[in-house]
């Protein structure tokens, strides 16, 4: 039961971070929040399931470039 509470608190904290911090930054720099979430969904899932960001990096760079970040910054 205690471990379940810990996991629930961790996921609640992650959701708060996602919507408050990432949502706040998205509003501040005027990036559509849900469009951003759809764009990063696939690299996020790859990184989460592989337990490493290394396999997700090429896909993340491609997604960021398609999202409008200049190639010299992505590179």
N, CA, C and O atoms as a Maestro MAE file, in Angstrom:
{
 s_m_m2io_version
 :::
 2.0.0
}

f_m_ct {
 s_m_title
 :::
 protein
 m_atom[300] {
  # First column is atom index #
  i_m_mmod_type
  r_m_x_coord
  r_m_y_coord
  r_m_z_coord
  i_m_residue_number
  s_m_chain_name
  s_m_pdb_residue_name
  s_m_pdb_atom_name
  i_m_atomic_number
  :::
  1 25 0.829 -1.195 0.000 1 A "UNK " " N  " 7
  2 3 0.000 0.000 0.000 1 A "UNK " " CA " 6
  3 2 0.873 1.258 0.000 1 A "UNK " " C  " 6
  4 15 0.584 2.213 -0.721 1 A "UNK " " O  " 8
  5 25 1.923 1.260 0.794 2 A "UNK " " N  " 7
  6 3 2.808 2.420 0.876 2 A "UNK " " CA " 6
  7 2 3.522 2.655 -0.451 2 A "UNK " " C  " 6
  8 15 3.668 3.799 -0.883 2 A "UNK " " O  " 8
  9 25 3.962 1.592 -1.093 3 A "UNK " " N  " 7
  10 3 4.609 1.725 -2.393 3 A "UNK " " CA " 6
  11 2 3.627 2.277 -3.430 3 A "UNK " " C  " 6
  12 15 4.002 3.096 -4.269 3 A "UNK " " O  " 8
  13 25 2.394 1.836 -3.371 4 A "UNK " " N  " 7
  14 3 1.367 2.348 -4.274 4 A "UNK " " CA " 6
  15 2 1.141 3.842 -4.089 4 A "UNK " " C  " 6
  16 15 0.962 4.574 -5.062 4 A "UNK " " O  " 8
  17 25 1.150 4.293 -2.834 5 A "UNK " " N  " 7
  18 3 1.005 5.729 -2.569 5 A "UNK " " CA " 6
  19 2 2.191 6.503 -3.145 5 A "UNK " " C  " 6
  20 15 2.023 7.581 -3.714 5 A "UNK " " O  " 8
  21 25 3.387 5.941 -2.990 6 A "UNK " " N  " 7
  22 3 4.580 6.593 -3.522 6 A "UNK " " CA " 6
  23 2 4.502 6.723 -5.045 6 A "UNK " " C  " 6
  24 15 4.812 7.780 -5.594 6 A "UNK " " O  " 8
  25 25 4.097 5.667 -5.717 7 A "UNK " " N  " 7
  26 3 3.973 5.695 -7.171 7 A "UNK " " CA " 6
  27 2 2.898 6.694 -7.594 7 A "UNK " " C  " 6
  28 15 3.082 7.427 -8.566 7 A "UNK " " O  " 8
  29 25 1.780 6.729 -6.874 8 A "UNK " " N  " 7
  30 3 0.709 7.675 -7.186 8 A "UNK " " CA " 6
  31 2 1.179 9.115 -7.008 8 A "UNK " " C  " 6
  32 15 0.859 9.975 -7.830 8 A "UNK " " O  " 8
  33 25 1.922 9.383 -5.964 9 A "UNK " " N  " 7
  34 3 2.436 10.740 -5.731 9 A "UNK " " CA " 6
  35 2 3.437 11.125 -6.817 9 A "UNK " " C  " 6
  36 15 3.462 12.273 -7.262 9 A "UNK " " O  " 8
  37 25 4.266 10.163 -7.246 10 A "UNK " " N  " 7
  38 3 5.224 10.450 -8.303 10 A "UNK " " CA " 6
  39 2 4.510 10.814 -9.604 10 A "UNK " " C  " 6
  40 15 4.863 11.796 -10.257 10 A "UNK " " O  " 8
  41 25 3.510 10.021 -9.975 11 A "UNK " " N  " 7
  42 3 2.775 10.323 -11.205 11 A "UNK " " CA " 6
  43 2 1.995 11.622 -11.092 11 A "UNK " " C  " 6
  44 15 1.893 12.363 -12.069 11 A "UNK " " O  " 8
  45 25 1.449 11.910 -9.933 12 A "UNK " " N  " 7
  46 3 0.753 13.187 -9.733 12 A "UNK " " CA " 6
  47 2 1.738 14.347 -9.893 12 A "UNK " " C  " 6
  48 15 1.410 15.357 -10.516 12 A "UNK " " O  " 8
  49 25 2.936 14.207 -9.338 13 A "UNK " " N  " 7
  50 3 3.952 15.241 -9.490 13 A "UNK " " CA " 6
  51 2 4.372 15.432 -10.936 13 A "UNK " " C  " 6
  52 15 4.587 16.560 -11.379 13 A "UNK " " O  " 8
  53 25 4.489 14.340 -11.672 14 A "UNK " " N  " 7
  54 3 4.838 14.442 -13.089 14 A "UNK " " CA " 6
  55 2 3.746 15.139 -13.885 14 A "UNK " " C  " 6
  56 15 4.042 15.948 -14.765 14 A "UNK " " O  " 8
  57 25 2.490 14.837 -13.588 15 A "UNK " " N  " 7
  58 3 1.389 15.506 -14.281 15 A "UNK " " CA " 6
  59 2 1.329 16.993 -13.940 15 A "UNK " " C  " 6
  60 15 1.085 17.825 -14.814 15 A "UNK " " O  " 8
  61 25 1.552 17.322 -12.674 16 A "UNK " " N  " 7
  62 3 1.585 18.736 -12.285 16 A "UNK " " CA " 6
  63 2 2.719 19.443 -13.014 16 A "UNK " " C  " 6
  64 15 2.533 20.545 -13.530 16 A "UNK " " O  " 8
  65 25 3.898 18.815 -13.062 17 A "UNK " " N  " 7
  66 3 5.022 19.413 -13.785 17 A "UNK " " CA " 6
  67 2 4.670 19.615 -15.252 17 A "UNK " " C  " 6
  68 15 4.944 20.671 -15.821 17 A "UNK " " O  " 8
  69 25 4.065 18.606 -15.860 18 A "UNK " " N  " 7
  70 3 3.728 18.685 -17.274 18 A "UNK " " CA " 6
  71 2 2.794 19.853 -17.553 18 A "UNK " " C  " 6
  72 15 3.057 20.662 -18.443 18 A "UNK " " O  " 8
  73 25 1.704 19.946 -16.798 19 A "UNK " " N  " 7
  74 3 0.707 20.957 -17.107 19 A "UNK " " CA " 6
  75 2 1.057 22.338 -16.561 19 A "UNK " " C  " 6
  76 15 0.756 23.339 -17.211 19 A "UNK " " O  " 8
  77 25 1.678 22.422 -15.398 20 A "UNK " " N  " 7
  78 3 1.981 23.733 -14.824 20 A "UNK " " CA " 6
  79 2 3.257 24.311 -15.433 20 A "UNK " " C  " 6
  80 15 3.247 25.427 -15.953 20 A "UNK " " O  " 8
  81 25 4.349 23.558 -15.368 21 A "UNK " " N  " 7
  82 3 5.630 24.097 -15.838 21 A "UNK " " CA " 6
  83 2 5.686 24.123 -17.366 21 A "UNK " " C  " 6
  84 15 5.895 25.180 -17.961 21 A "UNK " " O  " 8
  85 25 5.501 22.968 -17.999 22 A "UNK " " N  " 7
  86 3 5.593 22.913 -19.459 22 A "UNK " " CA " 6
  87 2 4.466 23.732 -20.093 22 A "UNK " " C  " 6
  88 15 4.689 24.428 -21.083 22 A "UNK " " O  " 8
  89 25 3.266 23.653 -19.530 23 A "UNK " " N  " 7
  90 3 2.155 24.464 -20.033 23 A "UNK " " CA " 6
  91 2 2.414 25.947 -19.870 23 A "UNK " " C  " 6
  92 15 2.102 26.736 -20.762 23 A "UNK " " O  " 8
  93 25 2.983 26.334 -18.739 24 A "UNK " " N  " 7
  94 3 3.308 27.746 -18.516 24 A "UNK " " CA " 6
  95 2 4.356 28.259 -19.488 24 A "UNK " " C  " 6
  96 15 4.232 29.363 -20.018 24 A "UNK " " O  " 8
  97 25 5.382 27.461 -19.722 25 A "UNK " " N  " 7
  98 3 6.416 27.852 -20.685 25 A "UNK " " CA " 6
  99 2 5.828 27.917 -22.092 25 A "UNK " " C  " 6
  100 15 6.166 28.817 -22.860 25 A "UNK " " O  " 8
  101 25 4.962 26.983 -22.433 26 A "UNK " " N  " 7
  102 3 4.330 26.991 -23.761 26 A "UNK " " CA " 6
  103 2 3.492 28.253 -23.944 26 A "UNK " " C  " 6
  104 15 3.506 28.855 -25.018 26 A "UNK " " O  " 8
  105 25 2.769 28.656 -22.911 27 A "UNK " " N  " 7
  106 3 2.009 29.907 -22.995 27 A "UNK " " CA " 6
  107 2 2.928 31.114 -23.102 27 A "UNK " " C  " 6
  108 15 2.654 32.052 -23.852 27 A "UNK " " O  " 8
  109 25 4.009 31.083 -22.353 28 A "UNK " " N  " 7
  110 3 4.948 32.198 -22.335 28 A "UNK " " CA " 6
  111 2 5.599 32.418 -23.700 28 A "UNK " " C  " 6
  112 15 5.749 33.556 -24.145 28 A "UNK " " O  " 8
  113 25 5.983 31.332 -24.359 29 A "UNK " " N  " 7
  114 3 6.653 31.478 -25.659 29 A "UNK " " CA " 6
  115 2 5.695 31.261 -26.830 29 A "UNK " " C  " 6
  116 15 6.119 31.218 -27.985 29 A "UNK " " O  " 8
  117 25 4.417 31.127 -26.531 30 A "UNK " " N  " 7
  118 3 3.346 31.025 -27.529 30 A "UNK " " CA " 6
  119 2 3.508 29.834 -28.474 30 A "UNK " " C  " 6
  120 15 3.448 29.972 -29.696 30 A "UNK " " O  " 8
  121 25 3.713 28.669 -27.875 31 A "UNK " " N  " 7
  122 3 3.743 27.412 -28.620 31 A "UNK " " CA " 6
  123 2 2.470 26.656 -28.252 31 A "UNK " " C  " 6
  124 15 2.173 26.514 -27.065 31 A "UNK " " O  " 8
  125 25 1.713 26.171 -29.224 32 A "UNK " " N  " 7
  126 3 0.496 25.418 -28.903 32 A "UNK " " CA " 6
  127 2 0.830 24.171 -28.076 32 A "UNK " " C  " 6
  128 15 1.566 23.294 -28.529 32 A "UNK " " O  " 8
  129 25 0.284 24.106 -26.867 33 A "UNK " " N  " 7
  130 3 0.637 23.072 -25.893 33 A "UNK " " CA " 6
  131 2 0.325 21.671 -26.396 33 A "UNK " " C  " 6
  132 15 1.193 20.799 -26.357 33 A "UNK " " O  " 8
  133 25 -0.884 21.437 -26.863 34 A "UNK " " N  " 7
  134 3 -1.272 20.092 -27.284 34 A "UNK " " CA " 6
  135 2 -0.598 19.690 -28.596 34 A "UNK " " C  " 6
  136 15 -0.344 18.506 -28.817 34 A "UNK " " O  " 8
  137 25 -0.309 20.647 -29.457 35 A "UNK " " N  " 7
  138 3 0.466 20.344 -30.665 35 A "UNK " " CA " 6
  139 2 1.870 19.909 -30.283 35 A "UNK " " C  " 6
  140 15 2.422 18.979 -30.870 35 A "UNK " " O  " 8
  141 25 2.442 20.585 -29.300 36 A "UNK " " N  " 7
  142 3 3.767 20.216 -28.801 36 A "UNK " " CA " 6
  143 2 3.749 18.810 -28.203 36 A "UNK " " C  " 6
  144 15 4.654 18.014 -28.451 36 A "UNK " " O  " 8
  145 25 2.710 18.508 -27.411 37 A "UNK " " N  " 7
  146 3 2.614 17.169 -26.816 37 A "UNK " " CA " 6
  147 2 2.495 16.084 -27.881 37 A "UNK " " C  " 6
  148 15 3.110 15.024 -27.760 37 A "UNK " " O  " 8
  149 25 1.705 16.343 -28.927 38 A "UNK " " N  " 7
  150 3 1.588 15.367 -30.019 38 A "UNK " " CA " 6
  151 2 2.928 15.188 -30.736 38 A "UNK " " C  " 6
  152 15 3.265 14.086 -31.168 38 A "UNK " " O  " 8
  153 25 3.686 16.278 -30.858 39 A "UNK " " N  " 7
  154 3 4.969 16.208 -31.572 39 A "UNK " " CA " 6
  155 2 5.997 15.397 -30.800 39 A "UNK " " C  " 6
  156 15 6.785 14.675 -31.410 39 A "UNK " " O  " 8
  157 25 6.011 15.495 -29.478 40 A "UNK " " N  " 7
  158 3 7.041 14.804 -28.699 40 A "UNK " " CA " 6
  159 2 6.597 13.435 -28.191 40 A "UNK " " C  " 6
  160 15 7.361 12.752 -27.508 40 A "UNK " " O  " 8
  161 25 5.384 13.030 -28.514 41 A "UNK " " N  " 7
  162 3 4.857 11.766 -27.993 41 A "UNK " " CA " 6
  163 2 5.716 10.560 -28.385 41 A "UNK " " C  " 6
  164 15 6.075 9.753 -27.527 41 A "UNK " " O  " 8
  165 25 6.045 10.433 -29.665 42 A "UNK " " N  " 7
  166 3 6.785 9.244 -30.114 42 A "UNK " " CA " 6
  167 2 8.204 9.169 -29.532 42 A "UNK " " C  " 6
  168 15 8.585 8.114 -29.025 42 A "UNK " " O  " 8
  169 25 9.007 10.255 -29.584 43 A "UNK " " N  " 7
  170 3 10.335 10.153 -28.949 43 A "UNK " " CA " 6
  171 2 10.249 9.899 -27.448 43 A "UNK " " C  " 6
  172 15 11.100 9.208 -26.889 43 A "UNK " " O  " 8
  173 25 9.238 10.445 -26.796 44 A "UNK " " N  " 7
  174 3 9.061 10.224 -25.366 44 A "UNK " " CA " 6
  175 2 8.773 8.758 -25.068 44 A "UNK " " C  " 6
  176 15 9.331 8.192 -24.128 44 A "UNK " " O  " 8
  177 25 7.912 8.148 -25.860 45 A "UNK " " N  " 7
  178 3 7.575 6.734 -25.653 45 A "UNK " " CA " 6
  179 2 8.795 5.850 -25.905 45 A "UNK " " C  " 6
  180 15 9.032 4.892 -25.169 45 A "UNK " " O  " 8
  181 25 9.567 6.169 -26.942 46 A "UNK " " N  " 7
  182 3 10.775 5.383 -27.228 46 A "UNK " " CA " 6
  183 2 11.763 5.496 -26.074 46 A "UNK " " C  " 6
  184 15 12.320 4.490 -25.633 46 A "UNK " " O  " 8
  185 25 11.985 6.712 -25.580 47 A "UNK " " N  " 7
  186 3 12.927 6.909 -24.473 47 A "UNK " " CA " 6
  187 2 12.437 6.220 -23.204 47 A "UNK " " C  " 6
  188 15 13.235 5.648 -22.461 47 A "UNK " " O  " 8
  189 25 11.129 6.273 -22.952 48 A "UNK " " N  " 7
  190 3 10.579 5.666 -21.743 48 A "UNK " " CA " 6
  191 2 10.673 4.146 -21.790 48 A "UNK " " C  " 6
  192 15 11.035 3.519 -20.794 48 A "UNK " " O  " 8
  193 25 10.352 3.549 -22.933 49 A "UNK " " N  " 7
  194 3 10.373 2.088 -23.015 49 A "UNK " " CA " 6
  195 2 11.792 1.534 -23.088 49 A "UNK " " C  " 6
  196 15 12.041 0.416 -22.637 49 A "UNK " " O  " 8
  197 25 12.722 2.299 -23.649 50 A "UNK " " N  " 7
  198 3 14.102 1.834 -23.737 50 A "UNK " " CA " 6
  199 2 14.890 2.171 -22.476 50 A "UNK " " C  " 6
  200 15 16.015 1.700 -22.315 50 A "UNK " " O  " 8
  201 25 14.324 2.972 -21.583 51 A "UNK " " N  " 7
  202 3 14.987 3.422 -20.352 51 A "UNK " " CA " 6
  203 2 16.277 4.169 -20.660 51 A "UNK " " C  " 6
  204 15 17.199 4.191 -19.843 51 A "UNK " " O  " 8
  205 25 16.341 4.781 -21.840 52 A "UNK " " N  " 7
  206 3 17.510 5.554 -22.246 52 A "UNK " " CA " 6
  207 2 17.066 6.570 -23.287 52 A "UNK " " C  " 6
  208 15 16.144 6.314 -24.062 52 A "UNK " " O  " 8
  209 25 17.721 7.716 -23.301 53 A "UNK " " N  " 7
  210 3 17.372 8.722 -24.303 53 A "UNK " " CA " 6
  211 2 18.133 8.521 -25.612 53 A "UNK " " C  " 6
  212 15 17.815 9.160 -26.615 53 A "UNK " " O  " 8
  213 25 19.131 7.642 -25.612 54 A "UNK " " N  " 7
  214 3 19.955 7.460 -26.808 54 A "UNK " " CA " 6
  215 2 19.164 6.994 -28.033 54 A "UNK " " C  " 6
  216 15 19.353 7.567 -29.106 54 A "UNK " " O  " 8
  217 25 18.288 5.986 -27.934 55 A "UNK " " N  " 7
  218 3 17.544 5.595 -29.141 55 A "UNK " " CA " 6
  219 2 16.505 6.630 -29.574 55 A "UNK " " C  " 6
  220 15 16.080 6.633 -30.729 55 A "UNK " " O  " 8
  221 25 16.098 7.498 -28.664 56 A "UNK " " N  " 7
  222 3 15.077 8.492 -28.993 56 A "UNK " " CA " 6
  223 2 15.670 9.767 -29.574 56 A "UNK " " C  " 6
  224 15 14.939 10.571 -30.152 56 A "UNK " " O  " 8
  225 25 16.965 9.973 -29.436 57 A "UNK " " N  " 7
  226 3 17.574 11.235 -29.849 57 A "UNK " " CA " 6
  227 2 17.413 11.540 -31.336 57 A "UNK " " C  " 6
  228 15 17.023 12.661 -31.660 57 A "UNK " " O  " 8
  229 25 17.686 10.618 -32.263 58 A "UNK " " N  " 7
  230 3 17.500 10.960 -33.687 58 A "UNK " " CA " 6
  231 2 16.057 11.339 -34.008 58 A "UNK " " C  " 6
  232 15 15.818 12.290 -34.752 58 A "UNK " " O  " 8
  233 25 15.109 10.612 -33.460 59 A "UNK " " N  " 7
  234 3 13.701 10.928 -33.706 59 A "UNK " " CA " 6
  235 2 13.336 12.276 -33.087 59 A "UNK " " C  " 6
  236 15 12.598 13.056 -33.689 59 A "UNK " " O  " 8
  237 25 13.847 12.548 -31.897 60 A "UNK " " N  " 7
  238 3 13.561 13.822 -31.232 60 A "UNK " " CA " 6
  239 2 14.122 14.992 -32.034 60 A "UNK " " C  " 6
  240 15 13.464 16.025 -32.165 60 A "UNK " " O  " 8
  241 25 15.323 14.839 -32.567 61 A "UNK " " N  " 7
  242 3 15.904 15.906 -33.382 61 A "UNK " " CA " 6
  243 2 15.094 16.136 -34.646 61 A "UNK " " C  " 6
  244 15 14.907 17.279 -35.063 61 A "UNK " " O  " 8
  245 25 14.614 15.064 -35.258 62 A "UNK " " N  " 7
  246 3 13.774 15.188 -36.444 62 A "UNK " " CA " 6
  247 2 12.463 15.897 -36.123 62 A "UNK " " C  " 6
  248 15 12.017 16.764 -36.876 62 A "UNK " " O  " 8
  249 25 11.853 15.528 -35.011 63 A "UNK " " N  " 7
  250 3 10.583 16.142 -34.609 63 A "UNK " " CA " 6
  251 2 10.773 17.623 -34.306 63 A "UNK " " C  " 6
  252 15 9.946 18.450 -34.691 63 A "UNK " " O  " 8
  253 25 11.850 17.957 -33.622 64 A "UNK " " N  " 7
  254 3 12.121 19.354 -33.284 64 A "UNK " " CA " 6
  255 2 12.351 20.170 -34.555 64 A "UNK " " C  " 6
  256 15 11.892 21.309 -34.648 64 A "UNK " " O  " 8
  257 25 13.047 19.606 -35.522 65 A "UNK " " N  " 7
  258 3 13.273 20.311 -36.786 65 A "UNK " " CA " 6
  259 2 11.956 20.520 -37.529 65 A "UNK " " C  " 6
  260 15 11.725 21.593 -38.086 65 A "UNK " " O  " 8
  261 25 11.095 19.507 -37.542 66 A "UNK " " N  " 7
  262 3 9.789 19.658 -38.191 66 A "UNK " " CA " 6
  263 2 8.884 20.621 -37.441 66 A "UNK " " C  " 6
  264 15 7.978 21.212 -38.029 66 A "UNK " " O  " 8
  265 25 9.126 20.781 -36.141 67 A "UNK " " N  " 7
  266 3 8.308 21.679 -35.327 67 A "UNK " " CA " 6
  267 2 8.656 23.141 -35.590 67 A "UNK " " C  " 6
  268 15 7.916 24.038 -35.185 67 A "UNK " " O  " 8
  269 25 9.789 23.385 -36.271 68 A "UNK " " N  " 7
  270 3 10.122 24.753 -36.655 68 A "UNK " " CA " 6
  271 2 11.414 25.305 -36.108 68 A "UNK " " C  " 6
  272 15 11.726 26.475 -36.328 68 A "UNK " " O  " 8
  273 25 12.170 24.497 -35.402 69 A "UNK " " N  " 7
  274 3 13.459 24.954 -34.869 69 A "UNK " " CA " 6
  275 2 14.462 24.925 -36.015 69 A "UNK " " C  " 6
  276 15 14.544 23.934 -36.739 69 A "UNK " " O  " 8
  277 25 15.233 26.012 -36.188 70 A "UNK " " N  " 7
  278 3 16.219 26.046 -37.279 70 A "UNK " " CA " 6
  279 2 17.237 24.908 -37.178 70 A "UNK " " C  " 6
  280 15 17.609 24.489 -36.082 70 A "UNK " " O  " 8
  281 25 17.681 24.413 -38.341 71 A "UNK " " N  " 7
  282 3 18.600 23.264 -38.391 71 A "UNK " " CA " 6
  283 2 19.922 23.541 -37.674 71 A "UNK " " C  " 6
  284 15 20.491 22.622 -37.084 71 A "UNK " " O  " 8
  285 25 20.431 24.786 -37.706 72 A "UNK " " N  " 7
  286 3 21.692 25.057 -37.040 72 A "UNK " " CA " 6
  287 2 21.565 24.951 -35.523 72 A "UNK " " C  " 6
  288 15 22.551 24.664 -34.845 72 A "UNK " " O  " 8
  289 25 20.380 25.175 -34.984 73 A "UNK " " N  " 7
  290 3 20.150 25.001 -33.550 73 A "UNK " " CA " 6
  291 2 19.957 23.521 -33.232 73 A "UNK " " C  " 6
  292 15 20.468 23.034 -32.224 73 A "UNK " " O  " 8
  293 25 19.228 22.807 -34.079 74 A "UNK " " N  " 7
  294 3 18.996 21.379 -33.869 74 A "UNK " " CA " 6
  295 2 20.316 20.622 -33.931 74 A "UNK " " C  " 6
  296 15 20.540 19.708 -33.137 74 A "UNK " " O  " 8
  297 25 21.181 20.984 -34.851 75 A "UNK " " N  " 7
  298 3 22.453 20.293 -35.015 75 A "UNK " " CA " 6
  299 2 23.384 20.540 -33.865 75 A "UNK " " C  " 6
  300 15 24.502 20.025 -33.854 75 A "UNK " " O  " 8
  :::
 }
 m_bond[299] {
  # First column is bond index #
  i_m_from
  i_m_to
  i_m_order
  :::
  1 1 2 1
  2 2 3 1
  3 3 4 2
  4 3 5 1
  5 5 6 1
  6 6 7 1
  7 7 8 2
  8 7 9 1
  9 9 10 1
  10 10 11 1
  11 11 12 2
  12 11 13 1
  13 13 14 1
  14 14 15 1
  15 15 16 2
  16 15 17 1
  17 17 18 1
  18 18 19 1
  19 19 20 2
  20 19 21 1
  21 21 22 1
  22 22 23 1
  23 23 24 2
  24 23 25 1
  25 25 26 1
  26 26 27 1
  27 27 28 2
  28 27 29 1
  29 29 30 1
  30 30 31 1
  31 31 32 2
  32 31 33 1
  33 33 34 1
  34 34 35 1
  35 35 36 2
  36 35 37 1
  37 37 38 1
  38 38 39 1
  39 39 40 2
  40 39 41 1
  41 41 42 1
  42 42 43 1
  43 43 44 2
  44 43 45 1
  45 45 46 1
  46 46 47 1
  47 47 48 2
  48 47 49 1
  49 49 50 1
  50 50 51 1
  51 51 52 2
  52 51 53 1
  53 53 54 1
  54 54 55 1
  55 55 56 2
  56 55 57 1
  57 57 58 1
  58 58 59 1
  59 59 60 2
  60 59 61 1
  61 61 62 1
  62 62 63 1
  63 63 64 2
  64 63 65 1
  65 65 66 1
  66 66 67 1
  67 67 68 2
  68 67 69 1
  69 69 70 1
  70 70 71 1
  71 71 72 2
  72 71 73 1
  73 73 74 1
  74 74 75 1
  75 75 76 2
  76 75 77 1
  77 77 78 1
  78 78 79 1
  79 79 80 2
  80 79 81 1
  81 81 82 1
  82 82 83 1
  83 83 84 2
  84 83 85 1
  85 85 86 1
  86 86 87 1
  87 87 88 2
  88 87 89 1
  89 89 90 1
  90 90 91 1
  91 91 92 2
  92 91 93 1
  93 93 94 1
  94 94 95 1
  95 95 96 2
  96 95 97 1
  97 97 98 1
  98 98 99 1
  99 99 100 2
  100 99 101 1
  101 101 102 1
  102 102 103 1
  103 103 104 2
  104 103 105 1
  105 105 106 1
  106 106 107 1
  107 107 108 2
  108 107 109 1
  109 109 110 1
  110 110 111 1
  111 111 112 2
  112 111 113 1
  113 113 114 1
  114 114 115 1
  115 115 116 2
  116 115 117 1
  117 117 118 1
  118 118 119 1
  119 119 120 2
  120 119 121 1
  121 121 122 1
  122 122 123 1
  123 123 124 2
  124 123 125 1
  125 125 126 1
  126 126 127 1
  127 127 128 2
  128 127 129 1
  129 129 130 1
  130 130 131 1
  131 131 132 2
  132 131 133 1
  133 133 134 1
  134 134 135 1
  135 135 136 2
  136 135 137 1
  137 137 138 1
  138 138 139 1
  139 139 140 2
  140 139 141 1
  141 141 142 1
  142 142 143 1
  143 143 144 2
  144 143 145 1
  145 145 146 1
  146 146 147 1
  147 147 148 2
  148 147 149 1
  149 149 150 1
  150 150 151 1
  151 151 152 2
  152 151 153 1
  153 153 154 1
  154 154 155 1
  155 155 156 2
  156 155 157 1
  157 157 158 1
  158 158 159 1
  159 159 160 2
  160 159 161 1
  161 161 162 1
  162 162 163 1
  163 163 164 2
  164 163 165 1
  165 165 166 1
  166 166 167 1
  167 167 168 2
  168 167 169 1
  169 169 170 1
  170 170 171 1
  171 171 172 2
  172 171 173 1
  173 173 174 1
  174 174 175 1
  175 175 176 2
  176 175 177 1
  177 177 178 1
  178 178 179 1
  179 179 180 2
  180 179 181 1
  181 181 182 1
  182 182 183 1
  183 183 184 2
  184 183 185 1
  185 185 186 1
  186 186 187 1
  187 187 188 2
  188 187 189 1
  189 189 190 1
  190 190 191 1
  191 191 192 2
  192 191 193 1
  193 193 194 1
  194 194 195 1
  195 195 196 2
  196 195 197 1
  197 197 198 1
  198 198 199 1
  199 199 200 2
  200 199 201 1
  201 201 202 1
  202 202 203 1
  203 203 204 2
  204 203 205 1
  205 205 206 1
  206 206 207 1
  207 207 208 2
  208 207 209 1
  209 209 210 1
  210 210 211 1
  211 211 212 2
  212 211 213 1
  213 213 214 1
  214 214 215 1
  215 215 216 2
  216 215 217 1
  217 217 218 1
  218 218 219 1
  219 219 220 2
  220 219 221 1
  221 221 222 1
  222 222 223 1
  223 223 224 2
  224 223 225 1
  225 225 226 1
  226 226 227 1
  227 227 228 2
  228 227 229 1
  229 229 230 1
  230 230 231 1
  231 231 232 2
  232 231 233 1
  233 233 234 1
  234 234 235 1
  235 235 236 2
  236 235 237 1
  237 237 238 1
  238 238 239 1
  239 239 240 2
  240 239 241 1
  241 241 242 1
  242 242 243 1
  243 243 244 2
  244 243 245 1
  245 245 246 1
  246 246 247 1
  247 247 248 2
  248 247 249 1
  249 249 250 1
  250 250 251 1
  251 251 252 2
  252 251 253 1
  253 253 254 1
  254 254 255 1
  255 255 256 2
  256 255 257 1
  257 257 258 1
  258 258 259 1
  259 259 260 2
  260 259 261 1
  261 261 262 1
  262 262 263 1
  263 263 264 2
  264 263 265 1
  265 265 266 1
  266 266 267 1
  267 267 268 2
  268 267 269 1
  269 269 270 1
  270 270 271 1
  271 271 272 2
  272 271 273 1
  273 273 274 1
  274 274 275 1
  275 275 276 2
  276 275 277 1
  277 277 278 1
  278 278 279 1
  279 279 280 2
  280 279 281 1
  281 281 282 1
  282 282 283 1
  283 283 284 2
  284 283 285 1
  285 285 286 1
  286 286 287 1
  287 287 288 2
  288 287 289 1
  289 289 290 1
  290 290 291 1
  291 291 292 2
  292 291 293 1
  293 293 294 1
  294 294 295 1
  295 295 296 2
  296 295 297 1
  297 297 298 1
  298 298 299 1
  299 299 300 2
  :::
 }
}
